[in-house]
C-alpha cells in the first residue's frame, strides 16, 4: 500500500497454470475496482473505497510484518495494521475504526492455492451504515473469466450469473473460464465465506463484469451498527484454482476449512 493509494489491496493474483492475472487493477466499465480489497463507501461521511480525493477517506497501512515460517511449511503468513482516516475539512480528522489483518497463503497443490484472511475492525466511535454497495471484502476479476466477456459467475448452490447469485446467500462465489489466448486452460478465483461473518447473514453482491462481495451492507433493511469499543471479526478464504469449481472441489475445501 502506497501513501498515494486509496486502500491496500492484492493485485495481481495470477492463474496457477497460465500465469495470467485472475484479478484486475483497473478495467471498464468501473476502472477504480482494484484486485482483492477491503473498503467501504459511504462510512460516516467518508469514502474508503471508490475514486475521489484521499482527504475524503483513505485506508492507510501502518504496519506490515512477515511472520516466521516453519521448515517445510508450504505457507507464507503476514499481518497488517491499517487506519481509516477522513479529513473532514474543518481541521478535524475522523477515524471511524482501525483494522488488523492476518493473511496466510497456502500452496495446497499445483492446481489449488488459497489465502486465508482474518480481519478485525475495532470501532473508535459508534458505527452506523445505512447501505453501502460494493463493500466490504471484495474482488474484481479479470475480464476474460467474467460473464460479460465469456466467463462464468457461479456460487456454491450451482446458480450462475448475476441473476442467480445477486442477493443470495452462499458458502462461496467466484468466477472461472477459459483464459484469453489460452482457451484450453480453465482457471478461476473464488471467495469462501465463513458462517459467522456478519452474524451469518451474507447475501452476495455480484456483477456480470467481474465484481463480487460477500456482504449484507447493500441489502440491510435497518442500518447496520457497531458500538464504540466493539469489534467486527471476519474470516474469508480466497481460492485460486485450475479447472472448474467442481474440479477444484471448492465444496470440500470450504467444508474442511469451517470444520
mmCIF file of C-alpha atoms in Angstrom:
data_model
loop_
_atom_site.group_PDB
_atom_site.id
_atom_site.type_symbol
_atom_site.label_atom_id
_atom_site.label_comp_id
_atom_site.label_asym_id
_atom_site.label_seq_id
_atom_site.Cartn_x
_atom_site.Cartn_y
_atom_site.Cartn_z
ATOM 1 C CA UNK A 1 0.000 0.000 0.000
ATOM 2 C CA UNK A 2 1.456 3.356 -1.089
ATOM 3 C CA UNK A 3 0.666 6.673 0.596
ATOM 4 C CA UNK A 4 -0.961 7.872 -2.631
ATOM 5 C CA UNK A 5 -3.346 4.908 -2.841
ATOM 6 C CA UNK A 6 -6.925 4.825 -1.599
ATOM 7 C CA UNK A 7 -6.520 1.499 0.184
ATOM 8 C CA UNK A 8 -4.206 -1.540 0.290
ATOM 9 C CA UNK A 9 -5.113 -4.438 -1.997
ATOM 10 C CA UNK A 10 -3.823 -7.638 -3.598
ATOM 11 C CA UNK A 11 -3.020 -7.394 -7.308
ATOM 12 C CA UNK A 12 -2.347 -9.318 -9.358
ATOM 13 C CA UNK A 13 -3.408 -12.746 -8.186
ATOM 14 C CA UNK A 14 -2.335 -14.953 -11.071
ATOM 15 C CA UNK A 15 -3.624 -18.172 -12.574
ATOM 16 C CA UNK A 16 -1.639 -21.190 -11.449
ATOM 17 C CA UNK A 17 -1.244 -22.638 -14.949
ATOM 18 C CA UNK A 18 -1.476 -19.693 -17.335
ATOM 19 C CA UNK A 19 0.305 -17.107 -15.217
ATOM 20 C CA UNK A 20 -2.317 -14.601 -16.356
ATOM 21 C CA UNK A 21 -3.931 -12.357 -13.701
ATOM 22 C CA UNK A 22 -7.198 -13.637 -12.211
ATOM 23 C CA UNK A 23 -7.860 -10.147 -10.867
ATOM 24 C CA UNK A 24 -7.583 -6.739 -12.479
ATOM 25 C CA UNK A 25 -6.222 -3.494 -11.162
ATOM 26 C CA UNK A 26 -8.332 -1.403 -13.495
ATOM 27 C CA UNK A 27 -10.938 -2.276 -16.144
ATOM 28 C CA UNK A 28 -14.014 -0.798 -17.746
ATOM 29 C CA UNK A 29 -16.773 -0.026 -17.017
ATOM 30 C CA UNK A 30 -15.556 0.774 -13.475
ATOM 31 C CA UNK A 31 -11.787 1.336 -13.517
ATOM 32 C CA UNK A 32 -11.479 2.054 -9.783
ATOM 33 C CA UNK A 33 -12.010 -1.568 -8.700
ATOM 34 C CA UNK A 34 -8.649 -2.954 -7.672
ATOM 35 C CA UNK A 35 -7.814 -6.627 -7.226
ATOM 36 C CA UNK A 36 -8.844 -8.010 -3.842
ATOM 37 C CA UNK A 37 -9.604 -5.377 -1.231
ATOM 38 C CA UNK A 38 -11.389 -4.279 1.936
ATOM 39 C CA UNK A 39 -13.219 -0.957 1.819
ATOM 40 C CA UNK A 40 -16.486 0.883 2.369
ATOM 41 C CA UNK A 41 -18.342 3.812 0.811
ATOM 42 C CA UNK A 42 -20.067 5.632 2.386
ATOM 43 C CA UNK A 43 -18.990 5.396 6.019
ATOM 44 C CA UNK A 44 -19.850 8.336 8.276
ATOM 45 C CA UNK A 45 -19.301 10.885 5.543
ATOM 46 C CA UNK A 46 -16.094 9.249 4.393
ATOM 47 C CA UNK A 47 -15.360 7.387 1.181
ATOM 48 C CA UNK A 48 -12.989 4.478 1.833
ATOM 49 C CA UNK A 49 -13.295 2.711 -1.483
ATOM 50 C CA UNK A 50 -14.338 4.449 -4.700
ATOM 51 C CA UNK A 51 -12.357 7.085 -6.558
ATOM 52 C CA UNK A 52 -12.088 10.509 -5.002
ATOM 53 C CA UNK A 53 -9.656 12.757 -3.124
ATOM 54 C CA UNK A 54 -7.721 10.940 -0.409
ATOM 55 C CA UNK A 55 -8.918 13.550 2.086
ATOM 56 C CA UNK A 56 -12.457 12.169 1.655
ATOM 57 C CA UNK A 57 -11.291 8.865 3.076
ATOM 58 C CA UNK A 58 -8.233 6.651 2.943
ATOM 59 C CA UNK A 59 -7.213 3.324 4.449
ATOM 60 C CA UNK A 60 -3.538 3.679 5.366
ATOM 61 C CA UNK A 61 -1.319 0.702 6.037
ATOM 62 C CA UNK A 62 0.742 1.462 9.137
ATOM 63 C CA UNK A 63 2.484 -1.885 9.697
ATOM 64 C CA UNK A 64 3.212 -4.908 7.509
ATOM 65 C CA UNK A 65 5.045 -7.829 9.084
ATOM 66 C CA UNK A 66 6.120 -11.157 7.611
ATOM 67 C CA UNK A 67 5.606 -13.838 10.248
ATOM 68 C CA UNK A 68 8.152 -16.621 10.901
ATOM 69 C CA UNK A 69 7.645 -19.790 8.860
ATOM 70 C CA UNK A 70 8.249 -23.378 9.946
ATOM 71 C CA UNK A 71 10.686 -25.528 7.926
ATOM 72 C CA UNK A 72 8.976 -27.332 5.012
ATOM 73 C CA UNK A 73 5.759 -25.389 5.661
ATOM 74 C CA UNK A 74 4.010 -24.688 2.313
ATOM 75 C CA UNK A 75 2.612 -21.403 3.642
ATOM 76 C CA UNK A 76 3.532 -17.748 3.947
ATOM 77 C CA UNK A 77 1.898 -15.641 6.650
ATOM 78 C CA UNK A 78 1.905 -11.908 7.298
ATOM 79 C CA UNK A 79 -0.001 -9.348 9.339
ATOM 80 C CA UNK A 80 -1.019 -5.776 8.640
ATOM 81 C CA UNK A 81 -2.484 -2.881 10.628
ATOM 82 C CA UNK A 82 -4.494 -0.137 8.930
ATOM 83 C CA UNK A 83 -6.060 3.194 9.894
ATOM 84 C CA UNK A 84 -9.249 4.505 8.283
ATOM 85 C CA UNK A 85 -8.809 8.279 8.023
ATOM 86 C CA UNK A 86 -11.153 11.042 6.832
ATOM 87 C CA UNK A 87 -10.109 14.696 6.767
ATOM 88 C CA UNK A 88 -13.420 16.478 7.351
ATOM 89 C CA UNK A 89 -12.026 19.811 6.162
ATOM 90 C CA UNK A 90 -12.759 21.647 9.410
ATOM 91 C CA UNK A 91 -9.435 20.854 10.999
ATOM 92 C CA UNK A 92 -10.738 17.578 12.409
ATOM 93 C CA UNK A 93 -9.603 14.091 11.407
ATOM 94 C CA UNK A 94 -12.242 11.356 11.605
ATOM 95 C CA UNK A 95 -11.196 7.760 12.298
ATOM 96 C CA UNK A 96 -14.264 5.513 12.489
ATOM 97 C CA UNK A 97 -12.225 2.380 13.109
ATOM 98 C CA UNK A 98 -8.856 0.709 12.711
ATOM 99 C CA UNK A 99 -8.242 -2.801 11.492
ATOM 100 C CA UNK A 100 -5.847 -5.667 11.968
ATOM 101 C CA UNK A 101 -5.409 -8.175 9.142
ATOM 102 C CA UNK A 102 -3.743 -11.562 9.047
ATOM 103 C CA UNK A 103 -3.120 -13.415 5.784
ATOM 104 C CA UNK A 104 -1.923 -16.987 5.344
ATOM 105 C CA UNK A 105 -1.099 -18.166 1.816
ATOM 106 C CA UNK A 106 -1.133 -21.934 1.302
ATOM 107 C CA UNK A 107 0.171 -23.853 -1.705
ATOM 108 C CA UNK A 108 -2.163 -26.842 -1.479
ATOM 109 C CA UNK A 109 -1.162 -28.271 -4.883
ATOM 110 C CA UNK A 110 -0.160 -27.147 -8.373
ATOM 111 C CA UNK A 111 -3.885 -26.733 -9.083
ATOM 112 C CA UNK A 112 -5.098 -25.007 -5.896
ATOM 113 C CA UNK A 113 -3.710 -22.190 -3.752
ATOM 114 C CA UNK A 114 -5.612 -20.246 -1.141
ATOM 115 C CA UNK A 115 -5.301 -17.146 1.019
ATOM 116 C CA UNK A 116 -6.861 -17.269 4.484
ATOM 117 C CA UNK A 117 -7.866 -13.762 5.524
ATOM 118 C CA UNK A 118 -8.682 -12.852 9.129
ATOM 119 C CA UNK A 119 -9.903 -9.292 9.648
ATOM 120 C CA UNK A 120 -10.686 -7.476 12.892
ATOM 121 C CA UNK A 121 -12.120 -3.966 12.739
ATOM 122 C CA UNK A 122 -12.175 -2.070 16.046
ATOM 123 C CA UNK A 123 -14.713 0.748 16.319
ATOM 124 C CA UNK A 124 -13.370 4.081 17.592
ATOM 125 C CA UNK A 125 -16.891 5.549 17.572
ATOM 126 C CA UNK A 126 -20.450 4.264 17.185
ATOM 127 C CA UNK A 127 -20.711 2.910 13.639
ATOM 128 C CA UNK A 128 -23.914 3.171 11.597
ATOM 129 C CA UNK A 129 -24.123 2.057 7.955
ATOM 130 C CA UNK A 130 -27.452 2.540 6.212
ATOM 131 C CA UNK A 131 -26.301 0.972 2.959
ATOM 132 C CA UNK A 132 -23.080 0.506 1.011
ATOM 133 C CA UNK A 133 -22.654 -1.111 -2.406
ATOM 134 C CA UNK A 134 -19.515 -2.993 -3.452
ATOM 135 C CA UNK A 135 -18.450 -3.184 0.189
ATOM 136 C CA UNK A 136 -16.845 -4.786 2.228
ATOM 137 C CA UNK A 137 -14.379 -7.512 1.394
ATOM 138 C CA UNK A 138 -14.461 -7.739 -2.389
ATOM 139 C CA UNK A 139 -12.691 -8.662 -5.594
ATOM 140 C CA UNK A 140 -12.654 -7.556 -9.207
ATOM 141 C CA UNK A 141 -11.989 -10.480 -11.512
ATOM 142 C CA UNK A 142 -10.069 -10.371 -14.769
ATOM 143 C CA UNK A 143 -12.294 -9.638 -17.742
ATOM 144 C CA UNK A 144 -11.790 -12.956 -19.529
ATOM 145 C CA UNK A 145 -13.240 -15.000 -16.637
ATOM 146 C CA UNK A 146 -16.181 -12.614 -16.121
ATOM 147 C CA UNK A 147 -19.590 -13.331 -17.730
ATOM 148 C CA UNK A 148 -19.638 -10.069 -19.674
ATOM 149 C CA UNK A 149 -16.617 -11.335 -21.599
ATOM 150 C CA UNK A 150 -17.223 -15.097 -21.769
ATOM 151 C CA UNK A 151 -16.514 -16.338 -18.247
ATOM 152 C CA UNK A 152 -18.815 -17.832 -15.611
ATOM 153 C CA UNK A 153 -20.042 -16.382 -12.305
ATOM 154 C CA UNK A 154 -21.147 -19.233 -10.030
ATOM 155 C CA UNK A 155 -21.976 -19.852 -6.381
ATOM 156 C CA UNK A 156 -21.987 -22.897 -4.106
ATOM 157 C CA UNK A 157 -25.667 -23.551 -4.876
ATOM 158 C CA UNK A 158 -24.882 -24.016 -8.561
ATOM 159 C CA UNK A 159 -26.562 -20.742 -9.504
ATOM 160 C CA UNK A 160 -24.909 -18.778 -12.299
ATOM 161 C CA UNK A 161 -24.755 -15.169 -13.425
ATOM 162 C CA UNK A 162 -25.810 -12.092 -11.509
ATOM 163 C CA UNK A 163 -29.463 -13.151 -11.846
ATOM 164 C CA UNK A 164 -28.752 -16.356 -9.931
ATOM 165 C CA UNK A 165 -26.266 -15.055 -7.367
ATOM 166 C CA UNK A 166 -27.136 -11.412 -6.561
ATOM 167 C CA UNK A 167 -28.602 -11.023 -3.075
ATOM 168 C CA UNK A 168 -28.460 -14.783 -2.456
ATOM 169 C CA UNK A 169 -26.665 -16.496 0.443
ATOM 170 C CA UNK A 170 -23.929 -18.954 -0.489
ATOM 171 C CA UNK A 171 -20.920 -20.665 1.050
ATOM 172 C CA UNK A 172 -18.758 -19.437 -1.817
ATOM 173 C CA UNK A 173 -18.968 -17.455 -5.014
ATOM 174 C CA UNK A 174 -16.466 -16.951 -7.790
ATOM 175 C CA UNK A 175 -15.530 -16.537 -11.425
ATOM 176 C CA UNK A 176 -13.948 -19.035 -13.789
ATOM 177 C CA UNK A 177 -13.478 -19.562 -17.501
ATOM 178 C CA UNK A 178 -11.092 -20.121 -20.407
ATOM 179 C CA UNK A 179 -8.114 -17.788 -20.372
ATOM 180 C CA UNK A 180 -7.512 -15.165 -23.010
ATOM 181 C CA UNK A 181 -5.399 -16.618 -25.856
ATOM 182 C CA UNK A 182 -5.329 -19.943 -23.964
ATOM 183 C CA UNK A 183 -8.875 -21.367 -24.329
ATOM 184 C CA UNK A 184 -7.648 -24.833 -23.392
ATOM 185 C CA UNK A 185 -6.867 -23.573 -19.845
ATOM 186 C CA UNK A 186 -9.750 -23.109 -17.393
ATOM 187 C CA UNK A 187 -8.913 -21.129 -14.258
ATOM 188 C CA UNK A 188 -10.866 -19.350 -11.560
ATOM 189 C CA UNK A 189 -10.910 -17.431 -8.321
ATOM 190 C CA UNK A 190 -13.495 -17.651 -5.541
ATOM 191 C CA UNK A 191 -14.157 -16.166 -2.115
ATOM 192 C CA UNK A 192 -15.279 -18.621 0.554
ATOM 193 C CA UNK A 193 -17.414 -17.136 3.319
ATOM 194 C CA UNK A 194 -17.122 -18.172 6.978
ATOM 195 C CA UNK A 195 -20.506 -18.996 8.575
ATOM 196 C CA UNK A 196 -20.158 -16.490 11.447
ATOM 197 C CA UNK A 197 -19.403 -13.452 9.267
ATOM 198 C CA UNK A 198 -21.920 -10.670 9.911
ATOM 199 C CA UNK A 199 -23.818 -12.973 12.259
ATOM 200 C CA UNK A 200 -24.402 -15.499 9.492
ATOM 201 C CA UNK A 201 -26.247 -13.034 7.244
ATOM 202 C CA UNK A 202 -24.362 -12.978 3.950
ATOM 203 C CA UNK A 203 -26.187 -12.205 0.713
ATOM 204 C CA UNK A 204 -23.694 -11.655 -2.086
ATOM 205 C CA UNK A 205 -23.321 -8.516 -4.180
ATOM 206 C CA UNK A 206 -22.392 -9.672 -7.691
ATOM 207 C CA UNK A 207 -21.913 -8.119 -11.105
ATOM 208 C CA UNK A 208 -21.514 -9.708 -14.543
ATOM 209 C CA UNK A 209 -18.485 -7.555 -15.386
ATOM 210 C CA UNK A 210 -16.427 -9.221 -12.666
ATOM 211 C CA UNK A 211 -17.208 -7.865 -9.202
ATOM 212 C CA UNK A 212 -18.384 -9.739 -6.125
ATOM 213 C CA UNK A 213 -18.578 -9.106 -2.408
ATOM 214 C CA UNK A 214 -19.934 -11.295 0.434
ATOM 215 C CA UNK A 215 -21.634 -8.532 2.394
ATOM 216 C CA UNK A 216 -25.119 -7.674 3.673
ATOM 217 C CA UNK A 217 -24.470 -3.921 3.630
ATOM 218 C CA UNK A 218 -26.234 -3.297 0.316
ATOM 219 C CA UNK A 219 -29.304 -5.231 1.460
ATOM 220 C CA UNK A 220 -29.915 -4.081 5.035
ATOM 221 C CA UNK A 221 -33.490 -3.030 5.902
ATOM 222 C CA UNK A 222 -32.292 -1.360 9.114
ATOM 223 C CA UNK A 223 -28.890 0.316 9.496
ATOM 224 C CA UNK A 224 -26.035 -1.982 10.427
ATOM 225 C CA UNK A 225 -24.491 -0.790 13.698
ATOM 226 C CA UNK A 226 -21.462 -1.422 15.885
ATOM 227 C CA UNK A 227 -20.957 0.297 19.222
ATOM 228 C CA UNK A 228 -17.802 2.228 20.062
ATOM 229 C CA UNK A 229 -15.269 -0.183 21.522
ATOM 230 C CA UNK A 230 -16.824 -3.119 19.708
ATOM 231 C CA UNK A 231 -15.146 -5.218 17.044
ATOM 232 C CA UNK A 232 -16.215 -6.792 13.783
ATOM 233 C CA UNK A 233 -14.371 -10.045 13.098
ATOM 234 C CA UNK A 234 -14.448 -11.609 9.648
ATOM 235 C CA UNK A 235 -12.830 -14.644 8.012
ATOM 236 C CA UNK A 236 -12.549 -15.437 4.320
ATOM 237 C CA UNK A 237 -10.654 -17.940 2.211
ATOM 238 C CA UNK A 238 -9.760 -16.843 -1.320
ATOM 239 C CA UNK A 239 -9.088 -19.819 -3.601
ATOM 240 C CA UNK A 240 -7.119 -19.661 -6.858
ATOM 241 C CA UNK A 241 -7.810 -22.793 -8.877
ATOM 242 C CA UNK A 242 -7.230 -24.605 -12.152
ATOM 243 C CA UNK A 243 -10.368 -26.082 -13.706
ATOM 244 C CA UNK A 244 -13.982 -25.557 -12.744
ATOM 245 C CA UNK A 245 -15.140 -25.139 -9.118
ATOM 246 C CA UNK A 246 -16.266 -28.774 -9.148
ATOM 247 C CA UNK A 247 -12.878 -29.953 -10.427
ATOM 248 C CA UNK A 248 -11.170 -27.817 -7.781
ATOM 249 C CA UNK A 249 -13.508 -29.309 -5.120
ATOM 250 C CA UNK A 250 -14.454 -25.941 -3.633
ATOM 251 C CA UNK A 251 -17.275 -27.515 -1.616
ATOM 252 C CA UNK A 252 -14.839 -29.887 0.116
ATOM 253 C CA UNK A 253 -12.291 -27.108 0.659
ATOM 254 C CA UNK A 254 -15.000 -24.986 2.307
ATOM 255 C CA UNK A 255 -16.258 -27.866 4.491
ATOM 256 C CA UNK A 256 -12.766 -28.735 5.712
ATOM 257 C CA UNK A 257 -11.997 -25.066 6.404
ATOM 258 C CA UNK A 258 -15.061 -24.359 8.536
ATOM 259 C CA UNK A 259 -14.728 -27.700 10.358
#
